[in-house]
Amino acid sequence: MFKETHFAWRLPVEVLPLEDFDRPGMHDLSEFHPEKISVMSTSRMAGSAIRRSPVQIREMILAGRFDTDDRAYLRGLFMQFDCEDMRRFLMYCGVSRYQIARAMIACNVRHHLLGDWINGHVPGYLPQRKHYRTWNLSSRI
């Protein structure tokens, strides 16, 4: 039987409190490339009843006010991202790391990789879990 600790890295990771992201450099806005955000969002949210244009996505994240549909949309979008997707989204959406953290907190995004990714922007943050590869789990796999 496998040890429970081998899968502990998959447990949700809470985004650090927003105050931790209120630092110099965390409020710098990236460039806005609506065509790239459109490609990233429309393919992932094709089956969703809630639709948002790249401009609407950017404006809701900048404003920091999310209604129920906004939360559902962003949560659905972010939960389909890996860290590289999230990095690209941040680079092209015209928002700051602070605003992305605020959106993740508001939308209750606790994906283990994304939580560690956004928290990693805070100086001194160290992931609490060790990541395992499947081939390290058992000699029978």
PDB file of C-alpha atoms in Angstrom:
ATOM      1  CA  MET A   1       0.000   0.000   0.000  1.00  0.00           C
ATOM      2  CA  PHE A   2       1.241   3.527  -0.755  1.00  0.00           C
ATOM      3  CA  LYS A   3       1.832   6.154   1.873  1.00  0.00           C
ATOM      4  CA  GLU A   4      -0.644   9.021   2.066  1.00  0.00           C
ATOM      5  CA  THR A   5       2.238  11.499   1.993  1.00  0.00           C
ATOM      6  CA  HIS A   6       3.003  10.604  -1.627  1.00  0.00           C
ATOM      7  CA  PHE A   7      -0.202  12.325  -2.721  1.00  0.00           C
ATOM      8  CA  ALA A   8      -0.172  15.209  -0.236  1.00  0.00           C
ATOM      9  CA  TRP A   9       1.217  17.529  -2.926  1.00  0.00           C
ATOM     10  CA  ARG A  10      -2.149  17.348  -4.684  1.00  0.00           C
ATOM     11  CA  LEU A  11      -4.027  18.912  -1.764  1.00  0.00           C
ATOM     12  CA  PRO A  12      -5.317  22.473  -2.267  1.00  0.00           C
ATOM     13  CA  VAL A  13      -2.955  25.375  -1.582  1.00  0.00           C
ATOM     14  CA  GLU A  14      -4.388  28.595  -0.188  1.00  0.00           C
ATOM     15  CA  VAL A  15      -3.200  31.814  -1.762  1.00  0.00           C
ATOM     16  CA  LEU A  16      -1.341  33.910   0.802  1.00  0.00           C
ATOM     17  CA  PRO A  17      -3.201  36.909   2.266  1.00  0.00           C
ATOM     18  CA  LEU A  18      -3.484  39.815  -0.151  1.00  0.00           C
ATOM     19  CA  GLU A  19      -1.355  42.028   2.123  1.00  0.00           C
ATOM     20  CA  ASP A  20       1.646  39.805   1.308  1.00  0.00           C
ATOM     21  CA  PHE A  21       1.316  40.826  -2.353  1.00  0.00           C
ATOM     22  CA  ASP A  22       1.149  44.545  -1.562  1.00  0.00           C
ATOM     23  CA  ARG A  23       4.827  45.172  -2.286  1.00  0.00           C
ATOM     24  CA  PRO A  24       6.815  47.242  -4.767  1.00  0.00           C
ATOM     25  CA  GLY A  25       6.807  45.613  -8.174  1.00  0.00           C
ATOM     26  CA  MET A  26       3.674  43.547  -7.518  1.00  0.00           C
ATOM     27  CA  HIS A  27       1.453  46.351  -8.856  1.00  0.00           C
ATOM     28  CA  ASP A  28       3.273  46.684 -12.201  1.00  0.00           C
ATOM     29  CA  LEU A  29       0.861  46.087 -15.069  1.00  0.00           C
ATOM     30  CA  SER A  30       1.784  43.816 -17.941  1.00  0.00           C
ATOM     31  CA  GLU A  31       1.054  44.630 -21.575  1.00  0.00           C
ATOM     32  CA  PHE A  32      -2.431  43.887 -22.849  1.00  0.00           C
ATOM     33  CA  HIS A  33      -2.687  41.550 -25.852  1.00  0.00           C
ATOM     34  CA  PRO A  34      -6.408  40.810 -26.348  1.00  0.00           C
ATOM     35  CA  GLU A  35      -5.828  38.360 -29.191  1.00  0.00           C
ATOM     36  CA  LYS A  36      -3.615  36.144 -27.003  1.00  0.00           C
ATOM     37  CA  ILE A  37      -6.060  36.270 -24.086  1.00  0.00           C
ATOM     38  CA  SER A  38      -8.852  35.390 -26.507  1.00  0.00           C
ATOM     39  CA  VAL A  39      -6.981  32.289 -27.684  1.00  0.00           C
ATOM     40  CA  MET A  40      -6.271  31.224 -24.095  1.00  0.00           C
ATOM     41  CA  SER A  41      -9.801  31.761 -22.827  1.00  0.00           C
ATOM     42  CA  THR A  42     -12.126  30.771 -25.662  1.00  0.00           C
ATOM     43  CA  SER A  43     -10.620  27.328 -26.162  1.00  0.00           C
ATOM     44  CA  ARG A  44     -10.801  26.512 -22.454  1.00  0.00           C
ATOM     45  CA  MET A  45     -14.260  27.957 -21.833  1.00  0.00           C
ATOM     46  CA  ALA A  46     -15.921  26.764 -25.050  1.00  0.00           C
ATOM     47  CA  GLY A  47     -18.574  24.728 -23.229  1.00  0.00           C
ATOM     48  CA  SER A  48     -19.342  27.372 -20.614  1.00  0.00           C
ATOM     49  CA  ALA A  49     -22.629  29.257 -20.658  1.00  0.00           C
ATOM     50  CA  ILE A  50     -20.780  32.298 -19.306  1.00  0.00           C
ATOM     51  CA  ARG A  51     -18.849  34.253 -21.937  1.00  0.00           C
ATOM     52  CA  ARG A  52     -16.317  37.027 -21.421  1.00  0.00           C
ATOM     53  CA  SER A  53     -14.301  38.976 -23.966  1.00  0.00           C
ATOM     54  CA  PRO A  54     -10.608  39.680 -23.316  1.00  0.00           C
ATOM     55  CA  VAL A  55     -11.488  43.300 -22.485  1.00  0.00           C
ATOM     56  CA  GLN A  56     -14.155  42.161 -19.999  1.00  0.00           C
ATOM     57  CA  ILE A  57     -11.699  39.714 -18.396  1.00  0.00           C
ATOM     58  CA  ARG A  58      -9.086  42.439 -18.017  1.00  0.00           C
ATOM     59  CA  GLU A  59     -11.569  45.002 -16.683  1.00  0.00           C
ATOM     60  CA  MET A  60     -13.029  42.647 -14.066  1.00  0.00           C
ATOM     61  CA  ILE A  61      -9.562  41.719 -12.791  1.00  0.00           C
ATOM     62  CA  LEU A  62      -8.453  45.371 -12.726  1.00  0.00           C
ATOM     63  CA  ALA A  63     -11.603  46.465 -10.871  1.00  0.00           C
ATOM     64  CA  GLY A  64     -11.403  43.626  -8.347  1.00  0.00           C
ATOM     65  CA  ARG A  65     -15.189  43.384  -8.141  1.00  0.00           C
ATOM     66  CA  PHE A  66     -16.533  39.984  -9.102  1.00  0.00           C
ATOM     67  CA  ASP A  67     -20.177  38.999  -9.284  1.00  0.00           C
ATOM     68  CA  THR A  68     -21.233  35.350  -9.150  1.00  0.00           C
ATOM     69  CA  ASP A  69     -20.819  34.822 -12.906  1.00  0.00           C
ATOM     70  CA  ASP A  70     -17.413  36.515 -12.920  1.00  0.00           C
ATOM     71  CA  ARG A  71     -16.211  34.253 -10.100  1.00  0.00           C
ATOM     72  CA  ALA A  72     -17.502  31.148 -11.857  1.00  0.00           C
ATOM     73  CA  TYR A  73     -15.893  32.181 -15.147  1.00  0.00           C
ATOM     74  CA  LEU A  74     -12.468  33.014 -13.691  1.00  0.00           C
ATOM     75  CA  ARG A  75     -12.432  29.943 -11.454  1.00  0.00           C
ATOM     76  CA  GLY A  76     -13.301  27.730 -14.418  1.00  0.00           C
ATOM     77  CA  LEU A  77     -10.624  29.370 -16.544  1.00  0.00           C
ATOM     78  CA  PHE A  78      -7.861  29.380 -13.932  1.00  0.00           C
ATOM     79  CA  MET A  79      -8.481  25.793 -12.826  1.00  0.00           C
ATOM     80  CA  GLN A  80      -7.689  24.663 -16.389  1.00  0.00           C
ATOM     81  CA  PHE A  81      -4.334  26.460 -16.393  1.00  0.00           C
ATOM     82  CA  ASP A  82      -0.988  25.056 -15.452  1.00  0.00           C
ATOM     83  CA  CYS A  83       1.782  27.345 -14.198  1.00  0.00           C
ATOM     84  CA  GLU A  84       3.051  28.137 -17.687  1.00  0.00           C
ATOM     85  CA  ASP A  85      -0.457  29.092 -18.845  1.00  0.00           C
ATOM     86  CA  MET A  86      -0.910  31.288 -15.793  1.00  0.00           C
ATOM     87  CA  ARG A  87       2.435  32.985 -16.443  1.00  0.00           C
ATOM     88  CA  ARG A  88       1.402  33.708 -20.034  1.00  0.00           C
ATOM     89  CA  PHE A  89      -2.011  34.923 -18.905  1.00  0.00           C
ATOM     90  CA  LEU A  90      -0.320  37.350 -16.504  1.00  0.00           C
ATOM     91  CA  MET A  91       2.084  38.521 -19.234  1.00  0.00           C
ATOM     92  CA  TYR A  92      -0.655  39.272 -21.771  1.00  0.00           C
ATOM     93  CA  CYS A  93      -3.709  40.304 -19.732  1.00  0.00           C
ATOM     94  CA  GLY A  94      -2.541  43.798 -18.779  1.00  0.00           C
ATOM     95  CA  VAL A  95      -2.888  43.163 -15.040  1.00  0.00           C
ATOM     96  CA  SER A  96      -0.505  42.908 -12.093  1.00  0.00           C
ATOM     97  CA  ARG A  97       0.522  39.998  -9.885  1.00  0.00           C
ATOM     98  CA  TYR A  98      -1.336  41.702  -7.025  1.00  0.00           C
ATOM     99  CA  GLN A  99      -4.543  41.761  -9.086  1.00  0.00           C
ATOM    100  CA  ILE A 100      -4.152  38.117 -10.142  1.00  0.00           C
ATOM    101  CA  ALA A 101      -3.692  37.122  -6.483  1.00  0.00           C
ATOM    102  CA  ARG A 102      -6.785  39.151  -5.559  1.00  0.00           C
ATOM    103  CA  ALA A 103      -8.802  37.413  -8.297  1.00  0.00           C
ATOM    104  CA  MET A 104      -7.579  33.973  -7.222  1.00  0.00           C
ATOM    105  CA  ILE A 105      -8.566  34.670  -3.613  1.00  0.00           C
ATOM    106  CA  ALA A 106     -11.986  36.059  -4.589  1.00  0.00           C
ATOM    107  CA  CYS A 107     -12.706  33.108  -6.898  1.00  0.00           C
ATOM    108  CA  ASN A 108     -11.420  30.519  -4.391  1.00  0.00           C
ATOM    109  CA  VAL A 109      -8.784  29.134  -6.742  1.00  0.00           C
ATOM    110  CA  ARG A 110      -6.785  26.686  -4.637  1.00  0.00           C
ATOM    111  CA  HIS A 111      -5.169  24.527  -7.319  1.00  0.00           C
ATOM    112  CA  HIS A 112      -1.991  23.135  -5.783  1.00  0.00           C
ATOM    113  CA  LEU A 113       0.339  24.204  -8.598  1.00  0.00           C
ATOM    114  CA  LEU A 114      -1.222  27.642  -9.138  1.00  0.00           C
ATOM    115  CA  GLY A 115      -1.254  28.349  -5.405  1.00  0.00           C
ATOM    116  CA  ASP A 116       2.447  27.598  -5.147  1.00  0.00           C
ATOM    117  CA  TRP A 117       3.077  29.592  -8.344  1.00  0.00           C
ATOM    118  CA  ILE A 118       1.386  32.813  -7.203  1.00  0.00           C
ATOM    119  CA  ASN A 119       2.684  32.474  -3.643  1.00  0.00           C
ATOM    120  CA  GLY A 120       6.186  32.042  -5.081  1.00  0.00           C
ATOM    121  CA  HIS A 121       6.100  35.710  -6.113  1.00  0.00           C
ATOM    122  CA  VAL A 122       6.178  36.680  -2.440  1.00  0.00           C
ATOM    123  CA  PRO A 123       9.771  36.912  -1.171  1.00  0.00           C
ATOM    124  CA  GLY A 124      10.587  34.184   1.320  1.00  0.00           C
ATOM    125  CA  TYR A 125       7.749  31.831   0.339  1.00  0.00           C
ATOM    126  CA  LEU A 126       8.736  28.170   0.281  1.00  0.00           C
ATOM    127  CA  PRO A 127       6.345  25.443  -0.859  1.00  0.00           C
ATOM    128  CA  GLN A 128       5.402  23.223   2.064  1.00  0.00           C
ATOM    129  CA  ARG A 129       5.098  20.011   0.093  1.00  0.00           C
ATOM    130  CA  LYS A 130       7.483  17.779  -1.747  1.00  0.00           C
ATOM    131  CA  HIS A 131       6.378  16.934  -5.270  1.00  0.00           C
ATOM    132  CA  TYR A 132       6.641  13.298  -6.300  1.00  0.00           C
ATOM    133  CA  ARG A 133       6.872  11.705  -9.680  1.00  0.00           C
ATOM    134  CA  THR A 134       4.698   8.685 -10.374  1.00  0.00           C
ATOM    135  CA  TRP A 135       7.680   6.458 -10.923  1.00  0.00           C
ATOM    136  CA  ASN A 136       8.864   7.236  -7.370  1.00  0.00           C
ATOM    137  CA  LEU A 137       5.619   5.984  -5.803  1.00  0.00           C
ATOM    138  CA  SER A 138       5.845   2.259  -6.336  1.00  0.00           C
ATOM    139  CA  SER A 139       8.043  -0.295  -7.976  1.00  0.00           C
ATOM    140  CA  ARG A 140       4.890  -2.015  -9.226  1.00  0.00           C
ATOM    141  CA  ILE A 141       3.784   0.873 -11.478  1.00  0.00           C
TER     142      ILE A 141
END
